[in-house]
């Protein structure tokens, strides 16, 4: 029930709208409850009335039925409209608020979480599971109460007509309640399992759609069809288990609700035969049995729907409860403008409970200087620079910028002072202009164009079909690698940060594009503190200091000339690369 209590926090701002919707619903549901009484009146007091002439009977019939038709044709339709409209409106607003909070949560979760979780599963929780909870608002907070109120009013009216027959009518209600409670807990578990299986299908599908070029290039369509079939079969089995238990629930509960009218008809029929009950009262009672047990059948449906909603709530709040690895300290301050003096003091790092990737790294980088990290893959270069913007936190030691530990700054203001150009350039399926604006969403069009010119991107952008308004496709698929990289560099020019990080920003490009981008990066790095992770050593010979990292430790450091004269590991790597290039 904890999930329901937490969900109600999202519902609370709309409580009066819900109350109003329920009140409208009471009026709407009250109208059908009059019909059995109307039936009793027509049978006993009009048709069977011996003291009325036929013309008087017809007059009374026309009067009563005319008034009833007016209510059902003129009064009831707008009431039904507003009940449906407000029910959907309130539930949609609640879902809007939840998804807004979830997106904020998604943006605060660490990269560690996303390295262990498939994007499709996250999307499934935000879209599918949140949508399932909509039924809790419409059904649990509105329809269930209206159905229960209908049952209570029907029972009260039945008691005024015949007390013993009313007790006969409700004798099976306890058995009904026990059955619903028994089936509910198991159904909730099966619903959660089914939702997880669906999320796994969605996660698998999301990955394959993104990697369709790999599937095509290796001609593994049949193999991937089999892999998808396994995921789909798993979901099918969970869906069948859920359907099986659901069907048992309906079979048992509907049997109980079907028995009640048969018992009432038997007892009421006997009383009519023996003269203890009028035919009109019997007909009205049987009609009220329908009004009593129809809401009960809807409550069975509602219990199933609510079970699915609560199971989805569990998954939504399970996701919301994911802890943040990177959290601002209570006294963290905004860093308005950093100078760019960066110090690594005895920095060690490990992913969760794994062995250390970095060991006691000490490094001092003065303001405006450039440092390149080189070494074999897996040595810890990219990990080290990912600690500067706090994508991960150090396991031991500390990183200082301008003499202040970066944990003393708010994470967002810290990252706002750092520009990053990655090897894998991510562009959103939006316009070129909007992708550049990510560097500074409040920049003017003139500033965007200036940034693009600085990144040598303006000329090729103007040749695109719609210039800066050209849509680049998902992940920028309509552009070449070099073009995407220049747009990502334009972002950083627009951001204009004091600290830069280039993580193998040119290694995925051809030599011509690499040379072109390299000139742009050197222009961008001027007078900024710059960290470069490089695979091709020929691209970093100009930097102030080169740091060779092996197995998480600094092995050598110095300028290109110093390290070449030393004839150590760097000299060997550089010589091998030049030999391969030759």
XYZ file of C-alpha atoms in Angstrom:
582
model
C 0.000 0.000 0.000
C 3.080 2.240 0.216
C 2.966 2.821 -3.539
C -0.668 3.984 -3.332
C 0.167 6.383 -0.508
C 3.028 7.858 -2.531
C 0.883 8.038 -5.653
C -1.697 10.030 -3.737
C 0.876 12.803 -3.333
C 0.582 13.353 -7.087
C -3.214 13.211 -6.869
C -3.518 15.639 -3.933
C -3.332 18.885 -6.000
C -6.443 17.751 -7.915
C -8.506 16.453 -4.976
C -11.317 18.994 -5.384
C -11.620 18.255 -9.092
C -11.910 14.568 -8.214
C -14.559 15.316 -5.578
C -16.497 17.363 -8.145
C -16.246 14.556 -10.697
C -17.526 12.034 -8.133
C -20.464 14.299 -7.235
C -21.391 14.582 -10.918
C -21.047 10.800 -11.133
C -23.437 10.323 -8.196
C -26.131 12.230 -10.096
C -25.421 10.208 -13.242
C -25.549 6.847 -11.423
C -28.650 7.812 -9.421
C -30.886 8.030 -12.502
C -30.901 4.277 -13.342
C -31.769 3.457 -9.719
C -35.175 5.076 -10.240
C -36.170 2.659 -13.023
C -37.030 -0.390 -10.810
C -39.209 1.856 -8.605
C -40.827 3.203 -11.770
C -41.437 -0.377 -12.902
C -43.050 -1.273 -9.561
C -45.263 1.830 -9.729
C -46.442 1.087 -13.295
C -47.204 -2.576 -12.512
C -48.825 -2.187 -9.083
C -50.277 1.341 -9.088
C -51.216 1.830 -12.733
C -51.680 -1.423 -14.666
C -53.031 -3.444 -11.704
C -55.047 -0.555 -10.197
C -58.701 -1.639 -10.213
C -60.057 1.825 -9.298
C -58.634 3.525 -12.434
C -60.185 3.571 -15.879
C -58.111 2.690 -18.961
C -57.926 6.350 -20.035
C -56.724 7.382 -16.556
C -54.099 4.633 -16.646
C -52.861 5.828 -20.040
C -52.778 9.456 -18.819
C -50.663 8.479 -15.793
C -48.401 6.344 -17.967
C -47.794 9.167 -20.448
C -47.139 11.689 -17.653
C -44.676 9.483 -15.763
C -42.843 8.189 -18.866
C -42.730 11.690 -20.425
C -40.975 13.084 -17.364
C -38.584 10.112 -17.316
C -37.757 10.517 -21.026
C -37.024 14.226 -20.476
C -34.551 13.366 -17.705
C -32.777 10.687 -19.764
C -32.728 12.610 -23.063
C -32.069 16.180 -21.889
C -30.635 16.192 -18.340
C -28.497 13.044 -18.272
C -26.323 13.454 -21.471
C -24.460 16.651 -20.384
C -23.928 15.122 -16.923
C -22.405 12.018 -18.560
C -20.207 14.226 -20.787
C -18.763 16.260 -17.921
C -18.201 13.171 -15.784
C -16.143 11.523 -18.537
C -14.355 14.752 -19.469
C -13.258 15.672 -15.952
C -12.246 12.077 -15.141
C -9.933 11.944 -18.171
C -8.675 15.503 -17.584
C -7.643 14.898 -13.977
C -5.973 11.547 -14.715
C -4.049 13.050 -17.656
C -2.789 15.899 -15.445
C -1.596 13.420 -12.799
C 0.301 11.441 -15.454
C 1.795 14.675 -16.794
C 3.170 15.516 -13.332
C 4.577 12.021 -12.802
C 6.338 11.945 -16.174
C 7.785 15.401 -15.526
C 9.268 14.197 -12.234
C 10.549 11.000 -13.855
C 12.339 12.932 -16.596
C 14.020 15.099 -13.979
C 15.001 11.885 -12.167
C 16.363 10.392 -15.403
C 18.624 13.413 -15.863
C 20.035 13.114 -12.332
C 20.808 9.393 -12.430
C 24.491 8.659 -12.848
C 26.234 7.219 -15.895
C 26.898 4.153 -13.745
C 23.151 3.439 -13.688
C 22.827 3.733 -17.467
C 25.821 1.494 -18.024
C 23.899 -1.266 -16.228
C 20.364 -0.555 -17.528
C 18.944 -0.730 -21.028
C 17.351 2.455 -22.343
C 14.246 0.549 -23.484
C 13.495 -0.552 -19.907
C 13.700 3.046 -18.681
C 11.375 4.158 -21.494
C 8.951 1.337 -20.648
C 8.619 2.563 -17.062
C 8.103 6.185 -18.078
C 5.599 5.407 -20.842
C 3.880 2.029 -20.265
C 3.908 1.807 -16.475
C 2.906 5.418 -15.909
C 0.058 5.011 -18.428
C -1.194 1.939 -16.530
C -1.472 3.987 -13.334
C -4.032 6.243 -15.051
C -6.676 3.628 -14.284
C -6.079 4.111 -10.558
C -7.356 7.693 -10.803
C -10.335 6.929 -13.053
C -11.266 3.583 -11.539
C -9.881 3.610 -7.994
C -10.693 7.185 -7.042
C -13.893 7.640 -9.018
C -15.661 4.606 -10.491
C -15.104 2.290 -7.517
C -16.664 4.801 -5.120
C -19.561 5.387 -7.482
C -20.169 1.637 -7.820
C -19.983 1.158 -4.065
C -22.359 4.066 -3.546
C -24.728 2.551 -6.118
C -24.659 -0.729 -4.179
C -25.370 1.037 -0.853
C -28.285 3.076 -2.297
C -29.732 -0.030 -3.988
C -29.582 -1.984 -0.705
C -31.239 0.889 1.220
C -34.104 1.060 -1.315
C -34.471 -2.747 -1.184
C -34.684 -2.643 2.629
C -37.571 -0.148 2.395
C -39.403 -2.568 0.094
C -38.816 -5.915 1.837
C -36.287 -6.563 4.616
C -36.156 -10.421 4.547
C -35.787 -10.499 0.754
C -32.970 -7.925 0.978
C -31.027 -10.184 3.371
C -31.492 -13.040 0.896
C -30.122 -10.759 -1.858
C -26.901 -9.898 -0.028
C -26.204 -13.273 1.600
C -23.423 -14.050 -0.911
C -21.590 -10.716 -0.528
C -19.116 -11.993 2.145
C -18.172 -14.923 -0.124
C -17.639 -12.449 -2.951
C -15.310 -10.267 -0.796
C -13.242 -13.291 0.296
C -12.795 -14.428 -3.319
C -11.630 -11.009 -4.508
C -9.114 -10.746 -1.653
C -7.740 -14.234 -2.358
C -7.139 -13.592 -6.056
C -5.864 -10.013 -5.660
C -2.364 -10.606 -4.201
C -1.377 -13.268 -6.735
C -2.698 -11.144 -9.604
C -0.594 -8.174 -8.483
C 2.593 -10.286 -8.544
C 1.795 -11.734 -11.981
C 1.103 -8.237 -13.314
C 4.522 -7.015 -12.165
C 6.232 -10.014 -13.763
C 4.332 -9.419 -17.000
C 5.283 -5.707 -17.014
C 8.959 -6.566 -16.498
C 8.849 -9.042 -19.381
C 7.311 -6.352 -21.596
C 10.037 -3.900 -20.549
C 12.678 -6.479 -21.541
C 11.084 -6.861 -24.978
C 11.058 -3.091 -25.371
C 14.692 -2.821 -24.238
C 15.782 -5.536 -26.680
C 13.820 -3.924 -29.515
C 15.215 -0.458 -28.764
C 18.802 -1.753 -28.983
C 18.186 -3.628 -32.236
C 16.505 -0.666 -33.907
C 19.495 1.505 -32.975
C 21.917 -1.152 -34.232
C 20.057 -2.134 -37.404
C 23.110 -1.238 -39.517
C 25.190 -3.813 -37.605
C 22.526 -6.490 -38.145
C 22.445 -5.729 -41.879
C 26.231 -5.589 -42.262
C 26.701 -9.024 -40.650
C 23.616 -10.481 -42.396
C 22.317 -11.905 -39.114
C 18.630 -11.150 -39.628
C 17.594 -14.777 -38.999
C 19.699 -15.012 -35.841
C 18.265 -11.741 -34.521
C 14.755 -12.956 -35.367
C 15.419 -15.976 -33.131
C 16.789 -13.747 -30.352
C 13.721 -11.523 -30.513
C 11.488 -14.591 -30.545
C 13.050 -15.716 -27.242
C 12.220 -12.362 -25.656
C 8.759 -12.383 -27.193
C 8.127 -15.968 -26.043
C 9.125 -15.019 -22.503
C 6.613 -12.162 -22.547
C 3.960 -14.444 -24.076
C 4.395 -16.995 -21.266
C 4.146 -14.300 -18.584
C 1.081 -12.855 -20.341
C -0.543 -16.322 -20.467
C 0.154 -16.878 -16.740
C -1.436 -13.501 -16.020
C -4.416 -14.237 -18.290
C -4.906 -17.690 -16.735
C -5.140 -16.313 -13.199
C -7.271 -13.410 -14.378
C -9.699 -15.824 -16.032
C -9.919 -17.884 -12.807
C -10.745 -14.673 -10.923
C -13.617 -13.834 -13.273
C -14.881 -17.432 -13.367
C -15.162 -17.705 -9.585
C -16.473 -14.215 -8.830
C -18.965 -14.107 -11.709
C -20.333 -17.489 -10.638
C -21.036 -16.012 -7.216
C -22.705 -12.912 -8.674
C -24.813 -15.067 -11.029
C -26.120 -17.242 -8.180
C -27.621 -14.306 -6.250
C -30.391 -13.390 -8.768
C -31.415 -17.074 -9.025
C -31.807 -17.306 -5.237
C -33.826 -14.043 -5.126
C -36.116 -15.087 -8.003
C -36.805 -18.407 -6.265
C -37.631 -16.851 -2.875
C -39.600 -13.893 -4.354
C -41.543 -16.195 -6.673
C -42.554 -18.375 -3.731
C -43.743 -15.254 -1.810
C -45.809 -14.042 -4.807
C -47.449 -17.474 -5.123
C -48.282 -17.542 -1.427
C -49.583 -13.966 -1.541
C -46.876 -12.369 0.594
C -45.498 -10.165 -2.235
C -46.888 -8.199 -5.157
C -45.743 -8.894 -8.704
C -44.537 -5.277 -9.017
C -42.356 -5.629 -5.921
C -40.903 -8.922 -7.225
C -40.065 -7.376 -10.624
C -38.552 -4.311 -8.917
C -36.499 -6.557 -6.625
C -35.126 -8.595 -9.546
C -34.280 -5.296 -11.301
C -32.498 -4.064 -8.181
C -30.552 -7.310 -8.010
C -29.235 -6.376 -11.451
C -28.433 -2.854 -10.165
C -26.697 -4.444 -7.169
C -24.620 -7.104 -8.902
C -23.721 -5.190 -12.063
C -21.627 -2.767 -9.976
C -20.183 -5.814 -8.202
C -19.128 -7.263 -11.565
C -17.600 -3.900 -12.429
C -15.773 -4.005 -9.100
C -14.277 -7.356 -10.155
C -13.064 -5.686 -13.341
C -11.914 -2.750 -11.242
C -9.964 -4.980 -8.868
C -8.128 -6.473 -11.851
C -7.492 -3.030 -13.327
C -6.384 -1.660 -9.959
C -4.081 -4.639 -9.458
C -2.380 -3.817 -12.748
C -2.219 -0.134 -11.793
C -0.693 -0.837 -8.378
C 1.842 -3.237 -9.916
C 2.810 -0.479 -12.358
C 3.015 1.992 -9.457
C 5.440 -0.386 -7.736
C 7.666 -0.336 -10.831
C 7.431 3.449 -11.210
C 8.395 4.094 -7.571
C 11.069 1.391 -7.709
C 12.597 3.462 -10.518
C 12.123 6.747 -8.624
C 13.911 5.179 -5.629
C 17.078 4.554 -7.641
C 19.799 6.337 -5.686
C 21.907 9.103 -7.174
C 25.630 8.362 -7.172
C 26.457 12.044 -7.570
C 24.799 14.227 -4.914
C 25.551 17.839 -4.053
C 26.827 18.403 -0.533
C 24.483 20.425 1.724
C 26.858 23.423 1.698
C 27.764 23.165 -2.012
C 28.130 26.543 -3.697
C 27.674 27.826 -7.226
C 30.883 28.378 -9.195
C 30.244 31.476 -11.261
C 33.494 31.651 -13.225
C 36.390 29.213 -12.829
C 39.959 30.145 -13.698
C 40.883 26.582 -14.628
C 43.710 25.535 -12.273
C 43.111 21.781 -11.821
C 44.833 19.491 -9.298
C 44.527 15.719 -8.847
C 45.558 14.741 -5.314
C 46.066 11.007 -4.636
C 43.074 10.163 -6.823
C 41.963 6.521 -6.869
C 38.831 5.139 -8.479
C 36.930 1.861 -8.847
C 33.526 1.022 -10.322
C 31.382 -0.176 -7.385
C 33.066 -3.215 -5.800
C 35.501 -3.873 -8.635
C 39.271 -3.502 -8.382
C 40.870 -0.070 -8.629
C 41.162 1.405 -12.126
C 43.147 4.459 -10.983
C 45.852 4.356 -8.290
C 47.007 7.476 -6.395
C 47.106 9.809 -9.384
C 48.777 13.163 -8.662
C 48.780 15.895 -11.285
C 48.896 19.697 -11.286
C 47.568 21.546 -14.361
C 47.971 25.314 -14.369
C 45.353 27.676 -15.753
C 45.325 27.782 -19.567
C 47.682 24.803 -19.960
C 46.979 21.754 -22.140
C 47.520 18.169 -20.998
C 47.220 15.030 -23.103
C 46.655 11.569 -21.617
C 48.074 8.713 -23.665
C 48.597 4.997 -23.204
C 47.163 1.615 -24.086
C 43.362 1.097 -24.120
C 41.915 0.272 -20.718
C 44.641 2.113 -18.855
C 42.228 4.585 -17.237
C 42.614 7.722 -19.409
C 38.913 8.289 -20.146
C 37.998 7.333 -16.590
C 40.353 9.980 -15.217
C 38.902 12.856 -17.241
C 35.313 11.708 -16.507
C 36.031 12.491 -12.844
C 36.554 16.214 -13.574
C 32.866 16.983 -14.415
C 31.827 14.445 -11.738
C 30.312 11.897 -14.096
C 31.707 9.629 -11.386
C 33.087 10.485 -7.951
C 36.582 9.559 -6.846
C 36.899 6.532 -4.564
C 39.780 8.172 -2.694
C 41.697 11.417 -2.856
C 40.293 14.581 -4.386
C 40.154 16.861 -7.425
C 40.584 20.606 -6.860
C 39.737 23.427 -9.250
C 41.101 26.852 -8.282
C 42.046 25.344 -4.917
C 38.513 24.146 -4.095
C 37.454 20.495 -4.032
C 34.959 20.002 -6.858
C 32.547 18.377 -4.378
C 32.159 21.811 -2.803
C 30.602 23.091 -6.048
C 27.079 22.262 -7.181
C 27.343 19.645 -9.922
C 25.334 21.622 -12.462
C 27.346 24.834 -12.053
C 30.597 22.815 -12.243
C 29.598 21.152 -15.515
C 28.483 24.506 -16.834
C 32.153 25.567 -16.692
C 33.400 22.545 -18.665
C 33.153 21.926 -22.415
C 33.347 18.329 -23.625
C 33.926 16.944 -27.110
C 33.601 13.150 -27.265
C 34.594 10.591 -29.848
C 30.980 9.417 -30.163
C 29.159 12.598 -31.108
C 25.521 12.562 -30.011
C 23.147 14.785 -31.956
C 19.413 14.853 -31.312
C 16.907 14.382 -34.146
C 16.320 18.112 -34.330
C 17.606 21.002 -36.424
C 21.276 21.914 -36.736
C 20.548 25.187 -34.951
C 18.847 23.526 -31.968
C 21.710 21.028 -31.648
C 24.232 23.887 -31.474
C 21.989 25.743 -28.997
C 22.544 22.916 -26.489
C 25.781 24.746 -25.686
C 23.762 27.787 -24.589
C 19.969 27.566 -25.021
C 19.602 31.336 -24.548
C 22.046 32.341 -27.296
C 20.951 34.529 -30.192
C 20.944 33.419 -33.819
C 23.993 35.631 -34.475
C 25.876 33.892 -31.646
C 24.968 30.475 -33.055
C 26.292 31.423 -36.479
C 29.465 32.894 -34.938
C 30.069 29.649 -33.033
C 29.531 27.596 -36.192
C 32.001 29.805 -38.102
C 34.566 29.431 -35.328
C 34.174 25.636 -35.621
C 34.507 25.754 -39.440
C 30.947 24.418 -39.686
C 29.103 27.383 -41.194
C 30.015 26.667 -44.831
C 28.773 23.065 -44.887
C 25.675 23.988 -42.850
C 24.667 26.586 -45.447
C 24.912 23.891 -48.146
C 22.373 21.690 -46.332
C 18.797 21.700 -47.752
C 17.401 24.039 -45.068
C 20.620 25.477 -43.703
C 20.523 25.824 -39.918
C 16.917 24.570 -39.924
C 17.879 21.214 -41.490
C 16.839 18.198 -39.394
C 19.864 15.971 -38.817
C 17.989 12.689 -38.168
C 18.345 10.430 -35.143
C 21.871 10.694 -33.685
C 22.757 12.906 -36.675
C 22.594 10.070 -39.208
C 22.162 12.478 -42.141
C 25.607 14.002 -41.515
C 29.136 12.669 -41.917
C 31.366 12.007 -38.917
C 33.372 15.157 -39.515
C 30.246 17.289 -39.892
C 28.759 15.936 -36.666
C 32.009 16.594 -34.849
C 32.135 20.208 -36.071
C 28.575 20.771 -34.822
C 29.554 19.361 -31.432
C 32.561 21.716 -31.387
C 30.233 24.606 -32.311
C 28.313 23.834 -29.131
C 31.449 24.225 -27.059
C 32.374 27.493 -28.783
C 28.871 28.733 -27.935
C 29.249 27.584 -24.337
C 32.663 29.303 -24.037
C 33.879 27.405 -20.923
C 37.247 27.884 -19.170
C 37.959 24.127 -19.078
C 37.890 21.761 -22.087
C 37.878 17.971 -22.342
C 38.547 16.202 -25.652
C 38.035 12.437 -25.330
C 39.536 10.930 -28.501
C 37.602 13.569 -30.413
C 39.240 12.788 -33.769
C 40.093 9.081 -33.580
C 36.950 7.961 -35.454
C 37.541 10.329 -38.384
C 39.466 9.908 -41.629
C 42.849 11.623 -41.844
C 41.577 14.617 -43.852
C 38.694 15.261 -41.446
C 41.011 14.674 -38.491
C 43.446 17.324 -39.706
C 40.585 19.766 -40.300
C 39.037 19.122 -36.880
C 42.439 19.226 -35.194
C 42.992 22.819 -36.335
C 39.558 23.763 -34.975
C 40.242 22.082 -31.614
C 43.564 23.915 -31.248
C 41.771 27.187 -31.968
C 39.112 26.305 -29.349
C 41.721 25.300 -26.741
C 43.602 28.610 -26.903
C 43.827 30.219 -23.433
C 41.729 27.449 -21.851
C 42.733 24.618 -19.530
C 42.506 21.614 -21.828
C 42.513 17.865 -21.194
C 42.943 15.579 -24.181
C 42.660 11.818 -24.418
C 44.445 10.835 -27.609
C 45.001 7.611 -29.476
C 47.032 9.088 -32.337
C 50.086 10.592 -30.680
C 50.915 12.749 -33.694
C 47.879 14.935 -32.828
C 49.148 15.963 -29.378
C 52.828 16.810 -29.923
C 52.009 20.509 -29.445
C 50.491 20.279 -25.941
C 52.221 21.644 -22.831
C 52.397 18.281 -21.087
C 51.853 14.665 -22.033
C 50.921 12.131 -19.337
C 51.384 8.427 -20.057
C 49.002 6.255 -18.023
C 49.344 2.485 -17.712
C 47.241 0.275 -15.431
C 45.778 3.313 -13.719
C 49.087 4.918 -12.798
C 51.136 7.774 -14.243
C 54.233 6.204 -15.743
C 55.756 9.179 -17.560
C 54.999 12.873 -17.978
C 56.584 15.813 -19.739
C 56.564 17.619 -23.072
C 56.808 15.700 -26.356
C 60.498 16.566 -26.698
C 61.295 15.575 -23.113
C 59.563 12.206 -23.434
C 61.144 11.478 -26.807
C 64.593 12.245 -25.349
C 63.836 9.977 -22.404
C 63.318 7.078 -24.835
C 60.874 5.335 -22.511
C 57.360 3.936 -23.049
C 56.085 7.056 -24.808
C 59.048 7.004 -27.207
C 58.286 3.368 -28.058
C 54.567 4.058 -28.658
C 55.263 7.101 -30.809
C 57.917 5.307 -32.838
C 55.629 2.312 -33.472
C 52.781 4.599 -34.616
C 55.073 6.549 -36.930
C 56.396 3.278 -38.337
C 52.827 2.004 -38.929
C 51.887 5.318 -40.512
C 54.916 5.162 -42.785
